[in-house]
Tab-separated table of C-alpha atoms in Angstrom:
chain	number	residue	atom	x	y	z
U	1	UNK	CA	29.524	-4.709	1.253
U	2	UNK	CA	27.741	-1.414	1.718
U	3	UNK	CA	29.727	1.810	2.060
U	4	UNK	CA	28.218	5.056	3.262
U	5	UNK	CA	30.157	8.271	2.652
U	6	UNK	CA	29.341	11.700	4.055
U	7	UNK	CA	25.618	10.977	4.326
U	8	UNK	CA	23.496	13.991	5.284
U	9	UNK	CA	19.728	14.175	5.573
U	10	UNK	CA	17.382	16.716	7.112
U	11	UNK	CA	13.686	17.524	7.285
U	12	UNK	CA	12.119	20.991	7.459
U	13	UNK	CA	15.472	22.656	8.049
U	14	UNK	CA	16.487	20.284	10.848
U	15	UNK	CA	19.552	18.169	10.104
U	16	UNK	CA	19.026	14.564	11.250
U	17	UNK	CA	22.110	12.912	9.729
U	18	UNK	CA	25.127	15.207	9.805
U	19	UNK	CA	27.676	13.431	7.628
U	20	UNK	CA	27.925	9.711	8.259
U	21	UNK	CA	30.753	7.480	7.057
U	22	UNK	CA	30.351	3.761	7.656
U	23	UNK	CA	31.098	0.389	6.090
U	24	UNK	CA	28.905	-2.670	6.475
U	25	UNK	CA	30.697	-5.902	5.750
U	26	UNK	CA	29.589	-8.894	3.732
U	27	UNK	CA	28.887	-12.073	5.691
U	28	UNK	CA	28.676	-10.143	8.987
U	29	UNK	CA	25.832	-8.959	11.165
U	30	UNK	CA	26.431	-5.215	11.205
U	31	UNK	CA	24.521	-3.333	13.869
U	32	UNK	CA	23.490	0.294	14.126
U	33	UNK	CA	22.674	1.246	17.684
U	34	UNK	CA	21.758	4.482	19.406
U	35	UNK	CA	19.133	6.148	21.532
U	36	UNK	CA	15.683	7.032	20.189
U	37	UNK	CA	15.851	10.057	17.893
U	38	UNK	CA	19.509	9.533	17.031
U	39	UNK	CA	18.647	9.074	13.347
U	40	UNK	CA	18.909	5.276	13.015
U	41	UNK	CA	15.696	4.787	11.040
U	42	UNK	CA	16.429	7.779	8.788
U	43	UNK	CA	19.876	6.261	8.164
U	44	UNK	CA	18.321	2.916	7.228
U	45	UNK	CA	15.679	4.493	4.972
U	46	UNK	CA	18.424	6.384	3.135
U	47	UNK	CA	20.313	3.142	2.602
U	48	UNK	CA	17.173	1.491	1.255
U	49	UNK	CA	16.564	4.409	-1.097
U	50	UNK	CA	13.234	5.273	0.537
U	51	UNK	CA	14.692	8.722	1.301
U	52	UNK	CA	16.870	10.785	-1.019
U	53	UNK	CA	20.054	11.922	0.796
U	54	UNK	CA	20.770	15.682	0.917
U	55	UNK	CA	24.476	14.918	0.492
U	56	UNK	CA	26.813	11.951	0.442
U	57	UNK	CA	26.598	8.583	-1.218
U	58	UNK	CA	25.649	4.975	-0.572
U	59	UNK	CA	27.631	2.361	-2.439
U	60	UNK	CA	26.411	-1.231	-2.877
U	61	UNK	CA	29.338	-3.467	-3.840
U	62	UNK	CA	30.922	-0.667	-5.857
U	63	UNK	CA	27.677	0.700	-7.370
U	64	UNK	CA	26.505	4.139	-6.304
U	65	UNK	CA	22.809	4.070	-5.348
U	66	UNK	CA	22.310	7.735	-6.241
U	67	UNK	CA	23.637	7.243	-9.779
U	68	UNK	CA	21.576	4.153	-10.562
U	69	UNK	CA	18.825	4.222	-13.185
U	70	UNK	CA	15.390	3.502	-11.746
U	71	UNK	CA	15.352	0.021	-13.358
U	72	UNK	CA	18.751	-0.860	-11.857
U	73	UNK	CA	17.603	0.418	-8.485
U	74	UNK	CA	14.540	-1.771	-8.810
U	75	UNK	CA	16.722	-4.793	-9.666
U	76	UNK	CA	18.981	-4.071	-6.694
U	77	UNK	CA	15.985	-3.980	-4.405
U	78	UNK	CA	15.009	-7.457	-5.562
U	79	UNK	CA	18.238	-8.549	-3.905
U	80	UNK	CA	17.299	-6.937	-0.607
U	81	UNK	CA	15.318	-8.364	2.269
U	82	UNK	CA	13.805	-6.105	4.874
U	83	UNK	CA	12.382	-6.914	8.264
U	84	UNK	CA	10.262	-3.966	9.361
U	85	UNK	CA	9.844	-2.946	12.985
U	86	UNK	CA	6.098	-3.615	12.891
U	87	UNK	CA	6.437	-6.561	10.485
U	88	UNK	CA	4.548	-4.872	7.584
U	89	UNK	CA	2.920	-8.129	6.534
U	90	UNK	CA	0.346	-7.833	3.760
U	91	UNK	CA	-2.872	-8.187	5.705
U	92	UNK	CA	-4.901	-9.362	2.720
U	93	UNK	CA	-2.662	-12.440	2.356
U	94	UNK	CA	-2.206	-15.564	4.447
U	95	UNK	CA	1.079	-16.322	6.221
U	96	UNK	CA	2.104	-18.632	3.394
U	97	UNK	CA	1.202	-16.119	0.686
U	98	UNK	CA	3.214	-13.446	2.512
U	99	UNK	CA	6.282	-15.671	2.640
U	100	UNK	CA	5.894	-16.775	-0.972
U	101	UNK	CA	5.315	-13.217	-2.206
U	102	UNK	CA	8.942	-12.381	-3.192
U	103	UNK	CA	9.286	-15.788	-4.891
U	104	UNK	CA	6.069	-15.215	-6.799
U	105	UNK	CA	7.112	-11.759	-7.930
U	106	UNK	CA	10.721	-12.393	-8.873
U	107	UNK	CA	11.221	-16.072	-9.673
U	108	UNK	CA	9.806	-18.549	-12.152
U	109	UNK	CA	9.289	-21.165	-9.451
U	110	UNK	CA	6.144	-23.286	-9.691
U	111	UNK	CA	3.529	-23.083	-6.956
U	112	UNK	CA	4.551	-26.364	-5.310
U	113	UNK	CA	8.216	-25.302	-5.342
U	114	UNK	CA	7.296	-21.987	-3.766
U	115	UNK	CA	5.234	-23.751	-1.116
U	116	UNK	CA	8.093	-26.122	-0.400
U	117	UNK	CA	10.528	-23.232	0.100
U	118	UNK	CA	8.016	-21.317	2.232
U	119	UNK	CA	7.446	-24.362	4.442
U	120	UNK	CA	11.177	-24.866	4.802
U	121	UNK	CA	11.687	-21.250	5.919
U	122	UNK	CA	8.632	-21.271	8.187
U	123	UNK	CA	10.009	-24.346	9.915
U	124	UNK	CA	13.317	-22.570	10.400
U	125	UNK	CA	11.606	-19.666	12.120
U	126	UNK	CA	9.768	-22.224	14.224
U	127	UNK	CA	6.326	-21.539	12.747
U	128	UNK	CA	5.157	-24.736	11.108
U	129	UNK	CA	1.404	-25.185	10.620
U	130	UNK	CA	0.466	-21.518	10.443
U	131	UNK	CA	0.465	-21.363	6.642
U	132	UNK	CA	-3.237	-20.678	6.160
U	133	UNK	CA	-3.632	-18.164	9.008
U	134	UNK	CA	-4.075	-14.464	8.312
U	135	UNK	CA	-1.576	-12.040	9.917
U	136	UNK	CA	-4.352	-10.710	12.179
U	137	UNK	CA	-4.845	-14.215	13.600
U	138	UNK	CA	-1.300	-14.641	14.905
U	139	UNK	CA	0.646	-12.934	17.701
U	140	UNK	CA	3.081	-10.030	17.270
U	141	UNK	CA	6.068	-12.327	17.826
U	142	UNK	CA	4.783	-14.767	15.237
U	143	UNK	CA	4.182	-11.893	12.808
U	144	UNK	CA	7.801	-10.841	13.276
U	145	UNK	CA	9.001	-14.334	12.479
U	146	UNK	CA	6.789	-14.499	9.375
U	147	UNK	CA	8.236	-11.132	8.308
U	148	UNK	CA	11.755	-12.523	8.774
U	149	UNK	CA	10.811	-15.584	6.734
U	150	UNK	CA	9.521	-13.284	3.969
U	151	UNK	CA	12.707	-11.189	4.108
U	152	UNK	CA	15.047	-14.166	3.640
U	153	UNK	CA	12.951	-16.550	1.549
U	154	UNK	CA	14.647	-15.603	-1.736
U	155	UNK	CA	18.121	-15.525	-0.134
U	156	UNK	CA	18.850	-11.809	-0.555
U	157	UNK	CA	22.346	-10.327	-0.909
U	158	UNK	CA	21.482	-7.601	1.586
U	159	UNK	CA	19.325	-8.000	4.661
U	160	UNK	CA	18.031	-5.034	6.665
U	161	UNK	CA	16.332	-5.432	10.018
U	162	UNK	CA	14.658	-2.577	11.863
U	163	UNK	CA	14.391	-3.463	15.555
U	164	UNK	CA	13.960	-7.214	14.943
U	165	UNK	CA	13.431	-7.910	18.643
U	166	UNK	CA	11.104	-5.147	19.713
U	167	UNK	CA	8.040	-6.548	21.444
U	168	UNK	CA	9.406	-10.081	21.631
U	169	UNK	CA	9.980	-12.257	24.670
U	170	UNK	CA	13.675	-13.041	25.398
U	171	UNK	CA	13.446	-16.603	24.086
U	172	UNK	CA	11.897	-15.613	20.750
U	173	UNK	CA	14.294	-12.668	20.506
U	174	UNK	CA	17.239	-15.060	20.826
U	175	UNK	CA	15.741	-17.377	18.190
U	176	UNK	CA	15.372	-14.431	15.797
U	177	UNK	CA	18.906	-13.166	16.521
U	178	UNK	CA	20.468	-16.561	15.972
U	179	UNK	CA	18.503	-17.126	12.815
U	180	UNK	CA	19.584	-13.784	11.358
U	181	UNK	CA	23.208	-14.582	12.149
U	182	UNK	CA	23.000	-18.134	10.795
U	183	UNK	CA	21.468	-17.003	7.511
U	184	UNK	CA	23.995	-14.164	7.232
U	185	UNK	CA	26.917	-16.591	7.570
U	186	UNK	CA	25.384	-19.361	5.473
U	187	UNK	CA	24.509	-17.141	2.518
U	188	UNK	CA	27.295	-14.569	2.918
U	189	UNK	CA	24.746	-11.773	3.203
U	190	UNK	CA	25.500	-8.163	4.126
U	191	UNK	CA	23.187	-7.740	7.090
U	192	UNK	CA	22.418	-4.389	8.699
U	193	UNK	CA	20.424	-4.401	11.930
U	194	UNK	CA	19.027	-1.458	13.842
U	195	UNK	CA	18.607	-2.274	17.491
U	196	UNK	CA	18.166	-0.929	20.990
U	197	UNK	CA	18.508	-4.340	22.494
U	198	UNK	CA	21.884	-4.777	24.216
U	199	UNK	CA	21.350	-8.534	24.458
U	200	UNK	CA	21.232	-8.668	20.660
U	201	UNK	CA	24.301	-6.465	20.456
U	202	UNK	CA	26.158	-8.871	22.746
U	203	UNK	CA	24.914	-11.946	20.889
U	204	UNK	CA	25.323	-11.044	17.240
U	205	UNK	CA	26.895	-7.587	16.889
U	206	UNK	CA	29.922	-8.491	14.789
U	207	UNK	CA	30.422	-4.866	13.813
U	208	UNK	CA	28.707	-2.045	15.646
U	209	UNK	CA	28.110	1.573	14.733
U	210	UNK	CA	26.913	3.830	17.547
U	211	UNK	CA	24.890	6.810	16.375
U	212	UNK	CA	24.439	9.951	18.430
U	213	UNK	CA	22.879	13.221	17.297
U	214	UNK	CA	23.168	12.266	13.641
U	215	UNK	CA	26.849	11.368	13.796
U	216	UNK	CA	28.805	8.190	14.398
U	217	UNK	CA	30.079	8.466	17.952
U	218	UNK	CA	31.798	5.076	18.103
U	219	UNK	CA	32.572	1.987	15.980
U	220	UNK	CA	33.709	-1.435	17.104
U	221	UNK	CA	32.605	-5.003	17.849
U	222	UNK	CA	30.500	-6.648	20.536
U	223	UNK	CA	33.667	-7.563	22.390
U	224	UNK	CA	34.962	-4.009	22.364
U	225	UNK	CA	31.753	-2.221	23.314
U	226	UNK	CA	31.987	-3.217	26.979
U	227	UNK	CA	35.611	-2.105	27.210
U	228	UNK	CA	35.298	1.313	25.637
U	229	UNK	CA	35.581	4.497	27.672
U	230	UNK	CA	33.589	6.501	25.124
U	231	UNK	CA	31.146	8.357	27.362
U	232	UNK	CA	28.291	8.376	24.851
U	233	UNK	CA	28.507	4.592	24.527
U	234	UNK	CA	28.887	3.888	28.246
U	235	UNK	CA	25.937	6.167	29.047
U	236	UNK	CA	23.843	4.210	26.538
U	237	UNK	CA	25.019	0.704	27.440
U	238	UNK	CA	24.986	1.135	31.205
U	239	UNK	CA	21.619	2.837	31.327
U	240	UNK	CA	20.450	-0.739	31.899
U	241	UNK	CA	20.728	-1.844	35.536
U	242	UNK	CA	21.699	-5.338	34.440
U	243	UNK	CA	24.679	-4.189	32.412
U	244	UNK	CA	25.644	-1.772	35.193
U	245	UNK	CA	25.860	-4.730	37.573
U	246	UNK	CA	27.810	-6.755	35.008
U	247	UNK	CA	30.345	-3.938	34.744
U	248	UNK	CA	30.683	-3.621	38.498
U	249	UNK	CA	31.207	-7.379	38.729
U	250	UNK	CA	33.822	-7.195	35.949
U	251	UNK	CA	35.642	-4.352	37.707
U	252	UNK	CA	35.605	-6.284	40.952
U	253	UNK	CA	37.029	-9.269	39.126
U	254	UNK	CA	34.045	-11.518	39.842
C	1	UNK	CA	-0.480	26.927	-4.142
C	2	UNK	CA	-1.411	23.864	-2.075
C	3	UNK	CA	-4.153	22.999	-4.558
C	4	UNK	CA	-1.697	23.209	-7.453
C	5	UNK	CA	0.760	21.005	-5.563
C	6	UNK	CA	-1.987	18.396	-5.116
C	7	UNK	CA	-2.820	18.519	-8.825
C	8	UNK	CA	0.880	18.138	-9.694
C	9	UNK	CA	1.350	15.206	-7.315
C	10	UNK	CA	-1.845	13.575	-8.652
C	11	UNK	CA	-0.505	13.861	-12.217
C	12	UNK	CA	2.864	12.435	-11.160
C	13	UNK	CA	1.018	9.583	-9.482
C	14	UNK	CA	-0.856	8.831	-12.711
C	15	UNK	CA	2.434	8.725	-14.612
C	16	UNK	CA	3.894	6.406	-11.988
C	17	UNK	CA	0.909	4.049	-12.235
C	18	UNK	CA	1.802	3.115	-15.800
C	19	UNK	CA	5.550	2.686	-15.225
C	20	UNK	CA	7.458	-0.471	-14.191
C	21	UNK	CA	4.507	-2.856	-14.496
C	22	UNK	CA	3.970	-5.746	-12.108
C	23	UNK	CA	4.318	-9.331	-13.374
C	24	UNK	CA	1.380	-10.016	-15.745
C	25	UNK	CA	0.033	-13.103	-13.970
C	26	UNK	CA	-0.013	-11.314	-10.609
C	27	UNK	CA	-1.631	-8.274	-12.172
C	28	UNK	CA	-4.348	-10.440	-13.732
C	29	UNK	CA	-5.273	-11.845	-10.333
C	30	UNK	CA	-5.253	-8.415	-8.736
C	31	UNK	CA	-7.547	-7.054	-11.471
C	32	UNK	CA	-10.020	-9.918	-11.058
C	33	UNK	CA	-10.050	-9.385	-7.291
C	34	UNK	CA	-10.665	-5.655	-7.721
C	35	UNK	CA	-13.499	-6.267	-10.226
C	36	UNK	CA	-15.072	-8.510	-7.623
C	37	UNK	CA	-14.568	-6.022	-4.769
C	38	UNK	CA	-15.304	-2.755	-6.548
C	39	UNK	CA	-17.818	-3.581	-9.286
C	40	UNK	CA	-19.581	-6.857	-8.504
C	41	UNK	CA	-19.570	-6.055	-4.790
C	42	UNK	CA	-21.460	-2.823	-5.492
C	43	UNK	CA	-24.316	-4.346	-7.480
C	44	UNK	CA	-26.504	-5.035	-4.434
C	45	UNK	CA	-26.635	-1.591	-2.880
C	46	UNK	CA	-26.745	0.333	-6.173
C	47	UNK	CA	-29.495	-1.928	-7.530
C	48	UNK	CA	-31.550	-1.397	-4.370
C	49	UNK	CA	-31.144	2.382	-4.563
C	50	UNK	CA	-31.884	2.560	-8.289
C	51	UNK	CA	-35.019	0.414	-8.007
C	52	UNK	CA	-36.521	2.835	-5.503
C	53	UNK	CA	-35.184	5.966	-7.185
C	54	UNK	CA	-36.748	4.860	-10.482
C	55	UNK	CA	-40.016	4.304	-8.632
C	56	UNK	CA	-39.860	7.745	-6.997
C	57	UNK	CA	-39.074	9.501	-10.294
C	58	UNK	CA	-42.114	7.827	-11.870
C	59	UNK	CA	-44.329	8.684	-8.885
C	60	UNK	CA	-43.195	12.308	-8.763
C	61	UNK	CA	-43.815	12.738	-12.490
C	62	UNK	CA	-47.253	11.173	-12.228
C	63	UNK	CA	-48.237	13.286	-9.221
C	64	UNK	CA	-47.176	16.483	-10.963
C	65	UNK	CA	-49.097	15.767	-14.174
C	66	UNK	CA	-52.184	17.948	-13.686
C	67	UNK	CA	-52.739	19.046	-17.247
C	68	UNK	CA	-55.051	16.626	-19.104
C	69	UNK	CA	-53.444	17.694	-22.409
C	70	UNK	CA	-50.147	16.104	-21.410
C	71	UNK	CA	-50.179	12.397	-22.199
C	72	UNK	CA	-49.623	9.898	-19.372
C	73	UNK	CA	-46.890	8.296	-21.439
C	74	UNK	CA	-44.721	11.172	-20.246
C	75	UNK	CA	-44.205	9.165	-17.026
C	76	UNK	CA	-42.314	6.480	-18.949
C	77	UNK	CA	-40.464	9.094	-20.958
C	78	UNK	CA	-39.408	11.113	-17.875
C	79	UNK	CA	-38.327	7.992	-16.000
C	80	UNK	CA	-36.178	6.839	-18.912
C	81	UNK	CA	-34.584	10.222	-19.472
C	82	UNK	CA	-33.783	10.939	-15.838
C	83	UNK	CA	-32.420	7.458	-15.189
C	84	UNK	CA	-30.275	7.257	-18.322
C	85	UNK	CA	-29.043	10.839	-18.476
C	86	UNK	CA	-28.340	11.682	-14.852
C	87	UNK	CA	-29.466	9.287	-12.186
C	88	UNK	CA	-27.589	6.141	-13.239
C	89	UNK	CA	-24.268	7.710	-14.261
C	90	UNK	CA	-24.015	10.684	-11.885
C	91	UNK	CA	-26.064	9.960	-8.768
C	92	UNK	CA	-24.809	6.371	-8.542
C	93	UNK	CA	-21.224	7.603	-9.007
C	94	UNK	CA	-21.645	9.925	-6.021
C	95	UNK	CA	-22.877	6.942	-4.011
C	96	UNK	CA	-19.926	4.911	-5.294
C	97	UNK	CA	-17.593	7.702	-4.117
C	98	UNK	CA	-18.841	6.911	-0.625
C	99	UNK	CA	-18.830	3.143	-0.911
C	100	UNK	CA	-15.900	2.302	-3.158
C	101	UNK	CA	-13.930	5.544	-2.689
C	102	UNK	CA	-13.781	5.257	1.091
C	103	UNK	CA	-12.794	1.592	0.795
C	104	UNK	CA	-9.945	2.432	-1.598
C	105	UNK	CA	-8.638	5.310	0.528
C	106	UNK	CA	-8.802	3.429	3.797
C	107	UNK	CA	-7.247	0.230	2.432
C	108	UNK	CA	-4.333	2.041	0.751
C	109	UNK	CA	-4.014	4.447	3.699
C	110	UNK	CA	-3.780	1.554	6.147
C	111	UNK	CA	-1.089	-0.014	3.970
C	112	UNK	CA	0.813	3.290	4.131
C	113	UNK	CA	0.476	3.552	7.924
C	114	UNK	CA	1.558	-0.047	8.517
C	115	UNK	CA	4.582	0.269	6.164
C	116	UNK	CA	3.170	-2.272	3.702
C	117	UNK	CA	3.739	0.221	0.868
C	118	UNK	CA	7.354	0.680	2.022
C	119	UNK	CA	7.687	-3.108	2.022
C	120	UNK	CA	6.556	-3.248	-1.618
C	121	UNK	CA	8.963	-0.473	-2.551
C	122	UNK	CA	11.912	-2.104	-0.772
C	123	UNK	CA	11.191	-5.320	-2.681
C	124	UNK	CA	11.604	-3.424	-5.949
C	125	UNK	CA	7.893	-3.431	-6.805
C	126	UNK	CA	6.262	-0.253	-8.115
C	127	UNK	CA	3.539	0.242	-5.457
C	128	UNK	CA	1.604	2.652	-7.671
C	129	UNK	CA	1.290	0.081	-10.410
C	130	UNK	CA	0.671	-2.782	-8.005
C	131	UNK	CA	-2.032	-0.996	-6.007
C	132	UNK	CA	-3.705	1.518	-8.317
C	133	UNK	CA	-3.495	0.108	-11.847
C	134	UNK	CA	-5.767	-2.893	-11.046
C	135	UNK	CA	-8.353	-0.504	-9.591
C	136	UNK	CA	-8.340	1.640	-12.743
C	137	UNK	CA	-8.786	-1.444	-14.937
C	138	UNK	CA	-11.500	-2.843	-12.647
C	139	UNK	CA	-13.457	0.401	-12.776
C	140	UNK	CA	-13.220	0.391	-16.573
C	141	UNK	CA	-15.934	-2.261	-16.158
C	142	UNK	CA	-18.051	0.266	-14.263
C	143	UNK	CA	-20.271	0.968	-17.356
C	144	UNK	CA	-21.517	-2.640	-17.114
C	145	UNK	CA	-22.725	-1.918	-13.585
C	146	UNK	CA	-24.370	1.288	-14.766
C	147	UNK	CA	-26.124	-0.583	-17.608
C	148	UNK	CA	-27.661	-2.905	-14.996
C	149	UNK	CA	-28.579	0.102	-12.864
C	150	UNK	CA	-30.314	1.785	-15.808
C	151	UNK	CA	-32.406	-1.305	-16.413
C	152	UNK	CA	-33.311	-1.712	-12.730
C	153	UNK	CA	-34.114	1.993	-12.337
C	154	UNK	CA	-36.516	1.953	-15.280
C	155	UNK	CA	-37.969	-1.305	-14.000
C	156	UNK	CA	-38.586	0.401	-10.623
C	157	UNK	CA	-40.414	3.215	-12.426
C	158	UNK	CA	-42.469	0.658	-14.323
C	159	UNK	CA	-43.439	-1.198	-11.132
C	160	UNK	CA	-44.450	1.973	-9.295
C	161	UNK	CA	-46.419	3.537	-12.114
C	162	UNK	CA	-48.082	0.501	-13.720
C	163	UNK	CA	-48.798	-1.481	-10.540
C	164	UNK	CA	-49.615	1.753	-8.700
C	165	UNK	CA	-52.346	2.353	-11.316
C	166	UNK	CA	-50.852	5.672	-12.381
C	167	UNK	CA	-50.488	4.654	-16.015
C	168	UNK	CA	-51.276	1.645	-18.183
C	169	UNK	CA	-48.535	-0.709	-19.354
C	170	UNK	CA	-49.067	0.377	-22.968
C	171	UNK	CA	-48.764	4.078	-22.136
C	172	UNK	CA	-45.645	3.503	-20.087
C	173	UNK	CA	-44.017	1.523	-22.913
C	174	UNK	CA	-45.025	4.193	-25.450
C	175	UNK	CA	-43.346	6.779	-23.220
C	176	UNK	CA	-40.220	4.647	-22.896
C	177	UNK	CA	-39.902	4.411	-26.683
C	178	UNK	CA	-40.850	8.015	-27.382
C	179	UNK	CA	-38.124	10.094	-29.093
C	180	UNK	CA	-35.411	7.706	-28.007
C	181	UNK	CA	-31.967	9.089	-28.896
C	182	UNK	CA	-29.282	6.360	-28.783
C	183	UNK	CA	-26.597	9.048	-28.363
C	184	UNK	CA	-27.980	9.723	-24.865
C	185	UNK	CA	-27.016	6.201	-23.842
C	186	UNK	CA	-23.565	6.670	-25.369
C	187	UNK	CA	-23.269	9.997	-23.528
C	188	UNK	CA	-24.164	8.263	-20.255
C	189	UNK	CA	-21.536	5.574	-20.805
C	190	UNK	CA	-18.840	8.111	-21.743
C	191	UNK	CA	-19.593	9.931	-18.485
C	192	UNK	CA	-19.458	6.633	-16.624
C	193	UNK	CA	-16.016	5.797	-17.985
C	194	UNK	CA	-14.694	9.197	-16.857
C	195	UNK	CA	-16.357	8.852	-13.437
C	196	UNK	CA	-14.933	5.340	-13.067
C	197	UNK	CA	-11.440	6.719	-13.647
C	198	UNK	CA	-12.022	9.459	-11.074
C	199	UNK	CA	-13.437	6.897	-8.616
C	200	UNK	CA	-10.303	4.784	-8.932
C	201	UNK	CA	-7.639	7.489	-8.877
C	202	UNK	CA	-8.772	10.261	-6.492
C	203	UNK	CA	-9.366	7.957	-3.487
C	204	UNK	CA	-6.115	6.138	-4.318
C	205	UNK	CA	-4.269	9.469	-4.290
C	206	UNK	CA	-5.665	10.381	-0.859
C	207	UNK	CA	-4.748	6.975	0.552
C	208	UNK	CA	-1.311	6.716	-1.027
C	209	UNK	CA	-0.034	10.125	0.011
C	210	UNK	CA	-1.585	10.265	3.473
C	211	UNK	CA	0.636	10.892	6.468
C	212	UNK	CA	0.097	9.982	10.099
C	213	UNK	CA	-1.722	7.184	11.876
C	214	UNK	CA	-5.095	5.495	12.142
C	215	UNK	CA	-6.958	8.758	12.821
C	216	UNK	CA	-5.591	10.259	9.617
C	217	UNK	CA	-6.842	7.245	7.639
C	218	UNK	CA	-10.393	8.220	8.645
C	219	UNK	CA	-9.781	11.864	7.797
C	220	UNK	CA	-8.263	10.918	4.435
C	221	UNK	CA	-11.363	8.830	3.614
C	222	UNK	CA	-13.631	11.802	4.310
C	223	UNK	CA	-11.460	14.199	2.284
C	224	UNK	CA	-11.310	11.687	-0.522
C	225	UNK	CA	-15.129	11.371	-0.585
C	226	UNK	CA	-15.550	15.152	-0.739
C	227	UNK	CA	-13.013	15.621	-3.548
C	228	UNK	CA	-14.279	12.670	-5.558
C	229	UNK	CA	-17.825	14.072	-5.393
C	230	UNK	CA	-16.643	17.563	-6.344
C	231	UNK	CA	-14.679	16.156	-9.294
C	232	UNK	CA	-17.627	14.046	-10.472
C	233	UNK	CA	-20.015	17.004	-10.320
C	234	UNK	CA	-17.611	19.288	-12.209
C	235	UNK	CA	-16.798	16.578	-14.762
C	236	UNK	CA	-20.527	15.970	-15.197
C	237	UNK	CA	-21.120	19.624	-16.071
C	238	UNK	CA	-18.154	19.782	-18.446
C	239	UNK	CA	-19.056	16.540	-20.227
C	240	UNK	CA	-22.698	17.570	-20.595
C	241	UNK	CA	-21.608	20.898	-22.042
C	242	UNK	CA	-19.210	19.125	-24.369
C	243	UNK	CA	-21.363	16.222	-25.503
C	244	UNK	CA	-24.949	17.444	-25.458
C	245	UNK	CA	-24.888	21.117	-26.422
């Protein structure tokens, strides 16, 4: 479980996060949603320790991130998996080397064991046979799936995903969503996902935090989000024509 | 103030490079790869330049020797001294600032832009140690490259002057051996070690701390080249003052 208490962060005198309190549950896919510029990525980078909060605290299973020694912080990070928005694959390594990288760095597994695990994960993300390709030789969607494989290959305790579906076709997006949820449930991982994609929210948003202007404007589940009257949420959700039509149909009892 | 901030951040970076080391076996592979990329990969171009520079130094000396009282062996002597004292360590390092320095800045800068450095950090790896330490170790082998360059430069001078009928082989060899001071070679290698460190760390600094996108990677490479050259030239003066006077 990850708890966030009174988190504030600003840059050059401008306050981006204005005091956020949130809890992300273990074994659940926890989503952070909000419009562009609402502070989602800054929130995530604070949780990862890439930014130092101006105020507030982030607590990982009872341990305060801000009070951790650098070595402990480093150990904690070995238990994290991160799927970056633009994949962030190491472009000097092959697909297989990228996926095996966390195993190579943090385990004593032999090369054949690492390869076996990498193949297993690559098959799960539906990418068998690409092991020897370089990241530049595969498509953006495939890169995303390799990045997901790298993020989960050592079965992390915490999984963070920044826009896992951006730039993906609907079919691949659904595969990625389902895979994230499956792994979260299977391994009892605390998963935090940043997303714009309302399809993902509907599919896997077990807990949802809606961010607006650096504050949490609404909290709930994927079942509750379509029933709420919170104006900020409805403006965001029903900015899509499709969801607008779904709501009209619901109201008309169709 | 900005300059001081850069110096401070550079020093902090150097401290960070030696903290939280990467797994030894991984580091070994990274070092070998960097030796291949940075040192062995530079032999071709530096050898080509030094061969011709050695030849030009010999030619220029020969063409400017008007006084019949000055022995022709001076051509060998002047070639040796200029190659060992300045050309091989300093001039080649300035060229390396362009070749290797730009490569280091752009590769690390691209990793910064594409969040690969963030990925390393999130995984609990010290990116400074992972990325910069192997480059520092690899460029500790830079004196070996310079030793080859010294030999090739003098060989270029020999080819131009002996086969260009400017001096006989015997006279050239006499000049090469004339008042040879071994300390000058040591001085050249000490300079080379310092320049190697500057070549590894200044471009790394400019790549690691760059902000922005692809355009800024190009700008960072240019800035890095300028500052590496400036540092090498200043270090050259200071070391010469310190070691030879």
